[in-house]
Structure formats: structure tokens, C-alpha cells
PDB file of C-alpha atoms in Angstrom:
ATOM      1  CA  UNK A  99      14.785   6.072   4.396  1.00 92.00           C
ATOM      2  CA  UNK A 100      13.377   4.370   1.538  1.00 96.00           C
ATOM      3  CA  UNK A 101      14.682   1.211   0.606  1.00 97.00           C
ATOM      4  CA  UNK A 102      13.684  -1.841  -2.223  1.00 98.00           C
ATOM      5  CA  UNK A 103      15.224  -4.936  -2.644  1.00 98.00           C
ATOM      6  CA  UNK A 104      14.064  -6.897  -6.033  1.00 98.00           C
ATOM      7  CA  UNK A 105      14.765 -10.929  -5.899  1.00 96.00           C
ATOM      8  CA  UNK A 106      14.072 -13.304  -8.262  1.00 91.00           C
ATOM      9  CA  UNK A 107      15.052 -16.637 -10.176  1.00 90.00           C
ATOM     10  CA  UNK A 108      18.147 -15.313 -12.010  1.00 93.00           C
ATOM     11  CA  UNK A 109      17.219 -18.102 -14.813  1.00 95.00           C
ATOM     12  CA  UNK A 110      14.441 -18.548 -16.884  1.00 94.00           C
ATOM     13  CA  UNK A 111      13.115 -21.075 -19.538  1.00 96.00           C
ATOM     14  CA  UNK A 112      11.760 -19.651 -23.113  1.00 96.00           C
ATOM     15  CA  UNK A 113       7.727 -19.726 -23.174  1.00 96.00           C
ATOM     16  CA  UNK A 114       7.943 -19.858 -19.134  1.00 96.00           C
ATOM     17  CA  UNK A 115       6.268 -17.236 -16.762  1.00 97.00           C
ATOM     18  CA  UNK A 116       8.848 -15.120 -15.009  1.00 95.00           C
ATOM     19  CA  UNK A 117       8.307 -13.926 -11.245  1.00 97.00           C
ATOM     20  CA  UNK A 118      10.085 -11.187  -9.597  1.00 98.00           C
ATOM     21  CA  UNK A 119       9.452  -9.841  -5.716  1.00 98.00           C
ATOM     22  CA  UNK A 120      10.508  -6.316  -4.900  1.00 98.00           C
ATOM     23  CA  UNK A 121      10.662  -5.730  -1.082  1.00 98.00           C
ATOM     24  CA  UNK A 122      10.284  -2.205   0.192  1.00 98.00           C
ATOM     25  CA  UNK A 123      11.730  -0.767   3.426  1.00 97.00           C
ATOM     26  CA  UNK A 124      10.907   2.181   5.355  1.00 97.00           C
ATOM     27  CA  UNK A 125       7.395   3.067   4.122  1.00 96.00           C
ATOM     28  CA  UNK A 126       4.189   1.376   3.276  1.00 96.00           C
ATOM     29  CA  UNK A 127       3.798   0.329  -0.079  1.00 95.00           C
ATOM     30  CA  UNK A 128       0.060   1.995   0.198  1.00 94.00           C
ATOM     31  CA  UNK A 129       1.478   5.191   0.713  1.00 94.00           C
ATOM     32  CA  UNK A 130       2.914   5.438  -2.768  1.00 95.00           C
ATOM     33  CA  UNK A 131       3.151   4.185  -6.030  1.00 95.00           C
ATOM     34  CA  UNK A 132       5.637   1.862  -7.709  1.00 97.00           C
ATOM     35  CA  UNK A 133       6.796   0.673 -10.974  1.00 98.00           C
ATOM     36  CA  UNK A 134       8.779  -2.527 -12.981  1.00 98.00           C
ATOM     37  CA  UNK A 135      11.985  -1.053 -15.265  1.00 98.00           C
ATOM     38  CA  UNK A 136      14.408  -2.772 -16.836  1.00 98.00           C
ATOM     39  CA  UNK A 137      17.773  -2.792 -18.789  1.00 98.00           C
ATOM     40  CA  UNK A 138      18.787  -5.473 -21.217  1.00 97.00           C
ATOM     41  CA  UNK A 139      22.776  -5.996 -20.868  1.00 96.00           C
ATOM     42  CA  UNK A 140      24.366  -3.108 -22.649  1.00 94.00           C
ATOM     43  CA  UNK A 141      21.009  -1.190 -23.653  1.00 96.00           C
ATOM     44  CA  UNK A 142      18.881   1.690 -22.548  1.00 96.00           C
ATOM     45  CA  UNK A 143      16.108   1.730 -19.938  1.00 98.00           C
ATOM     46  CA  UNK A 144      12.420   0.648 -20.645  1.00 98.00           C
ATOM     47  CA  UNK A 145       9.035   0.666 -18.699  1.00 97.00           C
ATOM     48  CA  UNK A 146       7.263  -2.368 -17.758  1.00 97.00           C
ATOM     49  CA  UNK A 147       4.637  -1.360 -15.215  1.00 96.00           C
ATOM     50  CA  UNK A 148       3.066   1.017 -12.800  1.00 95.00           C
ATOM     51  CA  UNK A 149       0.764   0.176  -9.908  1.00 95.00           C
ATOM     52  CA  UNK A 150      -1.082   2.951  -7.955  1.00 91.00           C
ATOM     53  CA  UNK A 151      -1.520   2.860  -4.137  1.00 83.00           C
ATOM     54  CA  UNK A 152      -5.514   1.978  -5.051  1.00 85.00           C
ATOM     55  CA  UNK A 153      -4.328  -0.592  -7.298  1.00 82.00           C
ATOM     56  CA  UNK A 154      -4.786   0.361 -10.427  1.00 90.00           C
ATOM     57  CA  UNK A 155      -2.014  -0.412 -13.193  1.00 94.00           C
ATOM     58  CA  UNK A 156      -1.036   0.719 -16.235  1.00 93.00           C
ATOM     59  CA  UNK A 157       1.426  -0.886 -18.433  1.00 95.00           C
ATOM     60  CA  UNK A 158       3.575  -0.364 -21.669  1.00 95.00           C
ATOM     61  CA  UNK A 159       1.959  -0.875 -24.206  1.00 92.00           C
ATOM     62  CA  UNK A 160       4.605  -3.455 -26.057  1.00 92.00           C
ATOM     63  CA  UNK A 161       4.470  -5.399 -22.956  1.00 90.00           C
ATOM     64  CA  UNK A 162       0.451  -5.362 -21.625  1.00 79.00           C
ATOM     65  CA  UNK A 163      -0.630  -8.777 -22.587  1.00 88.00           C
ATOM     66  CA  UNK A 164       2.544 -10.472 -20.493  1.00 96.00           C
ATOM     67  CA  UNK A 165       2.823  -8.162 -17.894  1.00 97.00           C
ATOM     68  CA  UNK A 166       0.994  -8.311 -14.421  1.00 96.00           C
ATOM     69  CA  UNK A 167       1.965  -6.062 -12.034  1.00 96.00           C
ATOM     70  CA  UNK A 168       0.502  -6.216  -8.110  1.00 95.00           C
ATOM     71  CA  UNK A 169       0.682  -5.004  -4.654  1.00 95.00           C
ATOM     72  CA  UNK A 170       0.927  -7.459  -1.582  1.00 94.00           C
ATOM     73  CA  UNK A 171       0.528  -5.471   1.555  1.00 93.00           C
ATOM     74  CA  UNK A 172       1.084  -8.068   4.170  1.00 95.00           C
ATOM     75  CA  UNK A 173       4.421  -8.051   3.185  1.00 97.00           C
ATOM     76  CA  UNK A 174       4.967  -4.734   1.722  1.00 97.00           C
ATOM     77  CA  UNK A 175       6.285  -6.245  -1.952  1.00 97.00           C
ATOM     78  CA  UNK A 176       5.190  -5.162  -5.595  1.00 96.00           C
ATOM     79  CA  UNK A 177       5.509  -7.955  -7.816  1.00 97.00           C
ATOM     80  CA  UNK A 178       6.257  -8.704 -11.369  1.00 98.00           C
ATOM     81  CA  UNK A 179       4.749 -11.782 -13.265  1.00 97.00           C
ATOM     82  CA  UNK A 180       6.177 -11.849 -17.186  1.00 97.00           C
ATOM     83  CA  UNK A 181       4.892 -14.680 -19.007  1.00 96.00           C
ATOM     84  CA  UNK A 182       5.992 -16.619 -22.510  1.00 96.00           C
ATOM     85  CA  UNK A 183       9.361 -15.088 -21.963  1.00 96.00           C
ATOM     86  CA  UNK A 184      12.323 -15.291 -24.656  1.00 96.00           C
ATOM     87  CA  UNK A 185      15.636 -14.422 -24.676  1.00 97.00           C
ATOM     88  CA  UNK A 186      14.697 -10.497 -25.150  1.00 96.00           C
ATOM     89  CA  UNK A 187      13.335 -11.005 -21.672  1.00 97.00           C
ATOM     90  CA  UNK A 188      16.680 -11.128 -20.483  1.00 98.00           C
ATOM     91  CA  UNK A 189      17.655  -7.779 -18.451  1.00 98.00           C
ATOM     92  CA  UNK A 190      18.344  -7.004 -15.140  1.00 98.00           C
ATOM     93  CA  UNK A 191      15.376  -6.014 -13.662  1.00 98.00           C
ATOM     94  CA  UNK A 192      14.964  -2.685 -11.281  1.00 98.00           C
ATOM     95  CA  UNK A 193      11.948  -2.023  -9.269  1.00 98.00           C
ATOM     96  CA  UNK A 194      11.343   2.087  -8.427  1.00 98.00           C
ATOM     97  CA  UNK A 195       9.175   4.221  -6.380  1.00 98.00           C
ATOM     98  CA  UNK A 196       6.957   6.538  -8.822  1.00 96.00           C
ATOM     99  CA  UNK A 197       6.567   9.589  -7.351  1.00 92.00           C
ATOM    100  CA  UNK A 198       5.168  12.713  -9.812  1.00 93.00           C
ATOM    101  CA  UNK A 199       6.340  10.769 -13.104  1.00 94.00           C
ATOM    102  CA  UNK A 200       9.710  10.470 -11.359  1.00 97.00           C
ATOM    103  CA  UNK A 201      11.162   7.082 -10.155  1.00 98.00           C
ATOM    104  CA  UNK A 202      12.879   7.568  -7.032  1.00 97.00           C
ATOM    105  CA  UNK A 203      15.226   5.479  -5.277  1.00 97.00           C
ATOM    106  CA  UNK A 204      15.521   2.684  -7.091  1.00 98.00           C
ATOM    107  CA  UNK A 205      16.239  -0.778  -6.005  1.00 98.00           C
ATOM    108  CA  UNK A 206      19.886  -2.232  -6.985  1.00 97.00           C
ATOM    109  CA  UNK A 207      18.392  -4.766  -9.787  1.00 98.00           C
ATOM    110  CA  UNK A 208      18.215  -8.319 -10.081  1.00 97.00           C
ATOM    111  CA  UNK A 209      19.441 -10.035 -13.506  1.00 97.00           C
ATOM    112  CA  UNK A 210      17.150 -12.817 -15.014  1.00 97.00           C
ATOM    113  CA  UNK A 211      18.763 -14.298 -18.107  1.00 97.00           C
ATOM    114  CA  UNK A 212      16.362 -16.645 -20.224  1.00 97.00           C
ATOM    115  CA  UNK A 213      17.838 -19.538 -21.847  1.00 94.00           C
ATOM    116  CA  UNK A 214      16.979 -22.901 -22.752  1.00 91.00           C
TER     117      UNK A 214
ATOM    118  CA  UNK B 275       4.463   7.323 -27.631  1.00 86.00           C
ATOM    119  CA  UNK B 276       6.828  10.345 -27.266  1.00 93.00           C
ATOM    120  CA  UNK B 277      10.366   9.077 -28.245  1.00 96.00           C
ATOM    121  CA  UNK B 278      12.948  10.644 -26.507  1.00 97.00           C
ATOM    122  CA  UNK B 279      16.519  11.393 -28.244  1.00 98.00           C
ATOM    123  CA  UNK B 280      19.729  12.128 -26.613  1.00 98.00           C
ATOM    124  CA  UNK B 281      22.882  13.430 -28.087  1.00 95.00           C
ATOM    125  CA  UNK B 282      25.663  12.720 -28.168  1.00 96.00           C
ATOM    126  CA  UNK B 283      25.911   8.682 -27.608  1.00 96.00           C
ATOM    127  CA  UNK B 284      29.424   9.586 -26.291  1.00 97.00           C
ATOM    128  CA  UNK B 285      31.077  12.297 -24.497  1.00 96.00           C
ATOM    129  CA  UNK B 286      34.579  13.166 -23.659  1.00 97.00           C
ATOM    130  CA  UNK B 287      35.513  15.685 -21.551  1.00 97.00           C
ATOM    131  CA  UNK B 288      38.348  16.770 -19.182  1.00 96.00           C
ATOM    132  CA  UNK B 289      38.148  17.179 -15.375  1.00 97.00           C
ATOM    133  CA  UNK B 290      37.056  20.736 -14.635  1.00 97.00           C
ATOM    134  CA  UNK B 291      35.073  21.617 -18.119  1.00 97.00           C
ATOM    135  CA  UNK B 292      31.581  21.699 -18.488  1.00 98.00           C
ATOM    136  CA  UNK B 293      29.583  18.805 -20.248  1.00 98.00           C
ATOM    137  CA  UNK B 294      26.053  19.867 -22.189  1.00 98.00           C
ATOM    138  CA  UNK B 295      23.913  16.963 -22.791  1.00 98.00           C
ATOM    139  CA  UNK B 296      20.683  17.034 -24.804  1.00 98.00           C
ATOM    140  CA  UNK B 297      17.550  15.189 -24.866  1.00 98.00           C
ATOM    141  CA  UNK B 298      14.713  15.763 -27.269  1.00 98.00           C
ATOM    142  CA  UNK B 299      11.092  14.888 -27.809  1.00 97.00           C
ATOM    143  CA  UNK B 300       9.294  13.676 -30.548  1.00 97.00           C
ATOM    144  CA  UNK B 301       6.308  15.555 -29.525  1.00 95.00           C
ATOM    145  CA  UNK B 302       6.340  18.302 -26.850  1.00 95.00           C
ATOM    146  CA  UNK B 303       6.391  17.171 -22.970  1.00 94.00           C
ATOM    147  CA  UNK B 304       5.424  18.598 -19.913  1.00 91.00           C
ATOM    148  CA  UNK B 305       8.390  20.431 -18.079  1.00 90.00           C
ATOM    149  CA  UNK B 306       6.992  19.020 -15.119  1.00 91.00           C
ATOM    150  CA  UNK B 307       8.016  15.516 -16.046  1.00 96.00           C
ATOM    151  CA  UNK B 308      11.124  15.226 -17.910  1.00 97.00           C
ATOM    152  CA  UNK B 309      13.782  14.107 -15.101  1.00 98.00           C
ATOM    153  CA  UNK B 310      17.299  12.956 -15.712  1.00 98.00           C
ATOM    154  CA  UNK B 311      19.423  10.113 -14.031  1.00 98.00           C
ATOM    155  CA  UNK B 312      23.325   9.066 -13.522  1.00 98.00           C
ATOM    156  CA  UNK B 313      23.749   5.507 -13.842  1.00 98.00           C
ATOM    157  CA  UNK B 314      27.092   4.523 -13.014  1.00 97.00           C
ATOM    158  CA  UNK B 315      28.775   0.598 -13.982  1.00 95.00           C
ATOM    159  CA  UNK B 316      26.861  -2.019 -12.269  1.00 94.00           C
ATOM    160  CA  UNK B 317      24.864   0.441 -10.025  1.00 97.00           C
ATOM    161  CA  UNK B 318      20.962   0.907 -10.293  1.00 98.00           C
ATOM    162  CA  UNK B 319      19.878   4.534 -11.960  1.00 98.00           C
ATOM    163  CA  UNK B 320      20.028   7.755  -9.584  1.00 98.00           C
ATOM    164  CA  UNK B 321      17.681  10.715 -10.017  1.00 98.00           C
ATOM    165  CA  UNK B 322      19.236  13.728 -10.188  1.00 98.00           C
ATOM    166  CA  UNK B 323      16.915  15.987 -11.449  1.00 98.00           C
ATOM    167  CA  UNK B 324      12.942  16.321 -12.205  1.00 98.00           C
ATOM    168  CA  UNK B 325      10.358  18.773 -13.248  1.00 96.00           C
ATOM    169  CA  UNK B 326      13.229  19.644 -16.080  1.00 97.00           C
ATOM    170  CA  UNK B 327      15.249  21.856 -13.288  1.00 97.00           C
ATOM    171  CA  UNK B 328      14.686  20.945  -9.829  1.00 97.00           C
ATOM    172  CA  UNK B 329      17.793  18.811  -7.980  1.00 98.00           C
ATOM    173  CA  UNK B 330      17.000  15.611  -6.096  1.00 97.00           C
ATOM    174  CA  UNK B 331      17.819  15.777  -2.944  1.00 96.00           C
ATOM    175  CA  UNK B 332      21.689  15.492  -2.436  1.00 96.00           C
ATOM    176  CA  UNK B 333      22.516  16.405  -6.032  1.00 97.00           C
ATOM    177  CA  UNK B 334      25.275  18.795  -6.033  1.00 97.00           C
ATOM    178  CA  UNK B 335      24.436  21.770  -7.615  1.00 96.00           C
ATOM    179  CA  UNK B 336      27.435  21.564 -10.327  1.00 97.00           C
ATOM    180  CA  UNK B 337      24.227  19.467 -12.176  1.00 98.00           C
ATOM    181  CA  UNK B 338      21.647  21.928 -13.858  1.00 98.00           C
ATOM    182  CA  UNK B 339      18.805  21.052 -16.391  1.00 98.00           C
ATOM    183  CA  UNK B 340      17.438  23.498 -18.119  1.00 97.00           C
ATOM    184  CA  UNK B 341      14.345  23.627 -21.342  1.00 97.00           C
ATOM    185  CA  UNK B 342      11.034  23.189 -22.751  1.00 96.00           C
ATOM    186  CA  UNK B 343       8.785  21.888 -24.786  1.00 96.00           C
ATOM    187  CA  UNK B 344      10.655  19.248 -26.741  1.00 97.00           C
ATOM    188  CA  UNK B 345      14.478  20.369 -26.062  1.00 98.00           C
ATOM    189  CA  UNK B 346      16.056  19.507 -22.734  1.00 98.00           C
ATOM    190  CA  UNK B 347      19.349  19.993 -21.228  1.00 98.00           C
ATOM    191  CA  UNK B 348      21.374  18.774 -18.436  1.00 98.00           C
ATOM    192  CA  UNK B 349      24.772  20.823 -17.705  1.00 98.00           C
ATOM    193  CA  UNK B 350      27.427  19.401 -15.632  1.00 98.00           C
ATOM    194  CA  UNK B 351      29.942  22.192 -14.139  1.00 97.00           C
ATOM    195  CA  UNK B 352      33.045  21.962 -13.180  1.00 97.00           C
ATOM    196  CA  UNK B 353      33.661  18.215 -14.212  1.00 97.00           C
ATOM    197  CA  UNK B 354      34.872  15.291 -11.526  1.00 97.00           C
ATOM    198  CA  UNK B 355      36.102  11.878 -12.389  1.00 96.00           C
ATOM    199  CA  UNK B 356      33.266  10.503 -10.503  1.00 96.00           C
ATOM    200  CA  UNK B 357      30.829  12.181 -13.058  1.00 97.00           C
ATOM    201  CA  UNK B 358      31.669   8.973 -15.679  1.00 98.00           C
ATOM    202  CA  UNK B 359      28.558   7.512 -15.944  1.00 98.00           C
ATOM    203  CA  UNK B 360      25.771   7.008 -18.606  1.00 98.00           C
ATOM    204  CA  UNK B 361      23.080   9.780 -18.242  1.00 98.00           C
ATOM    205  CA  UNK B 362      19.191   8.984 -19.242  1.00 98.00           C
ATOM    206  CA  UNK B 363      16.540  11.545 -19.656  1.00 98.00           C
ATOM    207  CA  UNK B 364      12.717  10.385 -19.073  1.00 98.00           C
ATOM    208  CA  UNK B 365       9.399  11.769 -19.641  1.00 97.00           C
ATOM    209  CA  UNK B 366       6.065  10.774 -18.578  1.00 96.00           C
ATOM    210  CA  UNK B 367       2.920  10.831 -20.380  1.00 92.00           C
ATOM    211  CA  UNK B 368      -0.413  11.371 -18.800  1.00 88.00           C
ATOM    212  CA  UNK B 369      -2.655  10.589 -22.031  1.00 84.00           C
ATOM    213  CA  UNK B 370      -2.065   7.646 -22.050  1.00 83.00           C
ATOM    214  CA  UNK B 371      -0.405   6.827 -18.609  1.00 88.00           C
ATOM    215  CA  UNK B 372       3.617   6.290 -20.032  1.00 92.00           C
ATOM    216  CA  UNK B 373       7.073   6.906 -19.512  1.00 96.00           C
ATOM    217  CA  UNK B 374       9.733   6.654 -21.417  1.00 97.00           C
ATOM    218  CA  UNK B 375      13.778   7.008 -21.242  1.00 98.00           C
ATOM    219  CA  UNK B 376      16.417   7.969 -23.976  1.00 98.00           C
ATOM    220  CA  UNK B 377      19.055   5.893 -25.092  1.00 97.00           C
ATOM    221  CA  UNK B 378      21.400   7.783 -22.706  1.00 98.00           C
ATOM    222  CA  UNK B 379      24.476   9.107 -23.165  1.00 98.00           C
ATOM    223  CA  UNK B 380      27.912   8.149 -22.008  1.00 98.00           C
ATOM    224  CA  UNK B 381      29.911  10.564 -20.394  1.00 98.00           C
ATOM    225  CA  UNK B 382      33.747  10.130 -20.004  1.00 97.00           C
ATOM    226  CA  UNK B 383      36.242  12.216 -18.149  1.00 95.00           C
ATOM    227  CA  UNK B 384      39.191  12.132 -19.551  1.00 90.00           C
TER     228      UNK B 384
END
């Protein structure tokens, strides 16, 4: 059974680099592909990131030049890094297997609020 | 980038009844990636169904989604209290690589 587990700060700084883990269970993260999604408090769903098994990305395109998305296989993670973040950074923060253009499971979320 | 519309932002419906929820496309999509998802309060999204009309595994099959092109539906039979959730379409894009969800819609049971 597949399982991810996203952790991260919870707070953030304005212009500061954001860092998130996502920690999957029950399969190798080279055996799939993965992606960043998140959910402001209140609001609708929106694509971050997408990292193929080879490692390539791809990214949205409102959020390319902050966004860096990686695999560590050593300790089957994905990671997020999100730099010069502002308050409409603030969202909980879901990582998802991609599977077909499909995200399936999903982990439970972590929220990162960004405040001075 | 295909922007995806769902109607209505709010639905109210009693226990039993059927609920039709729409989702539409800017520009047309490819059955084969428009899925659907039940997000309930404080939980992470669920897929429910993909490829426009297949059921994720464990989805009961009172959940239907049906369409083409740029109109989509998702049907839920035979209504439950536990059905109250908000319900997102998504679509991905192969030229360029992109996904992208609707605004959702809420669903209430009355």
C-alpha cells in the first residue's frame, strides 16, 4: 500500500526559501512519478510540480522560477524548495503520486503559513 | 492553459436523490485525463474517478462520470450523508506538460 507523509516548517518568513519533505511508503520513488499541490485556506487546488522517475520536471508555469522540485532516493522523499515566499505562499501543502495525469493517493498535507 | 469550470459552487441535495455536477473546459481535453476527487473537511483529496469514467479502486459505484470534449459530468446516485464534501475536476495537458483543477463544488446533503 502506498503511503506519503509531507513534513515541513509550518512557518515561514516573507522573501525566505520554503522546504518541504514528502516521505513515501510502500514503493520506490523510482518506480513512479510524483508531484507538489497545494490549497490556500478556503480555495481551490493548484499545481506546483511534477518530477518523473528519470528526473525530469516540469512545473506551472506561474510558479517555475521559485519552484524546485527533486527526487532523493536514499531515502525515498520528493522534495519541494519555494523560494522569496509571501503570504500567498501560505497553503497547506499535499504531495501526490502522478500516475496517467491522475494523482493518486495523496499524502494528508502539511500547512506552512508565511508571516513576518 | 485549459481553465476548467465547475457548476454549481454549491449544491443541496437530500439523502437518496441524485446530484449532477459539471465541469467544463476552456478548450477541449483528452477523456483520458479529466479525473474527479472528493475532498472532505480537513482530509487530503481522494480520486474517485479518471479517464472521465473509470472508478478508482474502492469507489462505490453510486459515483459515475460521464462526457467529452470540453463538458464533463460526475453523477452521484442514491445520495449518503457521507457524500458532503467539495468535489474537484482536473485535467492534464500534454502540450505543454500541465494540470489543472476547477474551483470545485460543494456538495451538501441536506
Amino acid at each position: 500500500q502506498v503511503q506519503l507523509q509531507e513534513s515541513g516548517p509550518g512557518l515561514g518568513k516573507p522573501s525566505e526559501t520554503l522546504s518541504l519533505i514528502c516521505t513515501v511508503s510502500g514503493v520506490s520513488i523510482t518506480d513512479y512519478s510524483w508531484s507538489w499541490i497545494r490549497q490556500p485556506p478556503g480555495k481551490g487546488l493548484e499545481w506546483i510540480a511534477f518530477v518523473y522517475y528519470s528526473g525530469r520536471t516540469d512545473y506551472n508555469p506561474s510558479l517555475t522560477s521559485r519552484a524546485t522540485i527533486s527526487l532523493d532516493t536514499s531515502k525515498n522523499q520528493l522534495s519541494l524548495r519555494l523560494s522569496s515566499v509571501t503570504a500567498a505562499d501560505t497553503a497547506v501543502y499535499y504531495c501526490a503520486r502522478a500516475l496517467f495525469g491522475r494523482f493518486d493517493p495523496w499524502g494528508q498535507g502539511t500547512l506552512v503559513t508565511v508571516s513576518s | 492553459e485549459i481553465v476548467l469550470t465547475q457548476s454549481p459552487g454549491t449544491l443541496s441535495v437530500s439523502p437518496g436523490e441524485r446530484a449532477t455536477l459539471s465541469c467544463r473546459a476552456s478548450q477541449t481535453v483528452s477523456s483520458s485525463y479529466l479525473a474527479w476527487y472528493q475532498q472532505k473537511p480537513g482530509q487530503a483529496p481522494r480520486l474517485l474517478i479518471y479517464g472521465a469514467s473509470s472508478r478508482a479502486t474502492g469507489i462505490p459505484d453510486r459515483f459515475s462520470g460521464s462526457g467529452s470534449g470540453t463538458d464533463f459530468t460526475l453523477t452521484i446516485s442514491r445520495l449518503e450523508p457521507e457524500d458532503s464534501a467539495v468535489y474537484h475536476c482536473q485535467e492534464y495537458d500534454t502540450t505543454p506538460s500541465m494540470y489543472s483543477f476547477g474551483q470545485g463544488t460543494k456538495l451538501e446533503i441536506k
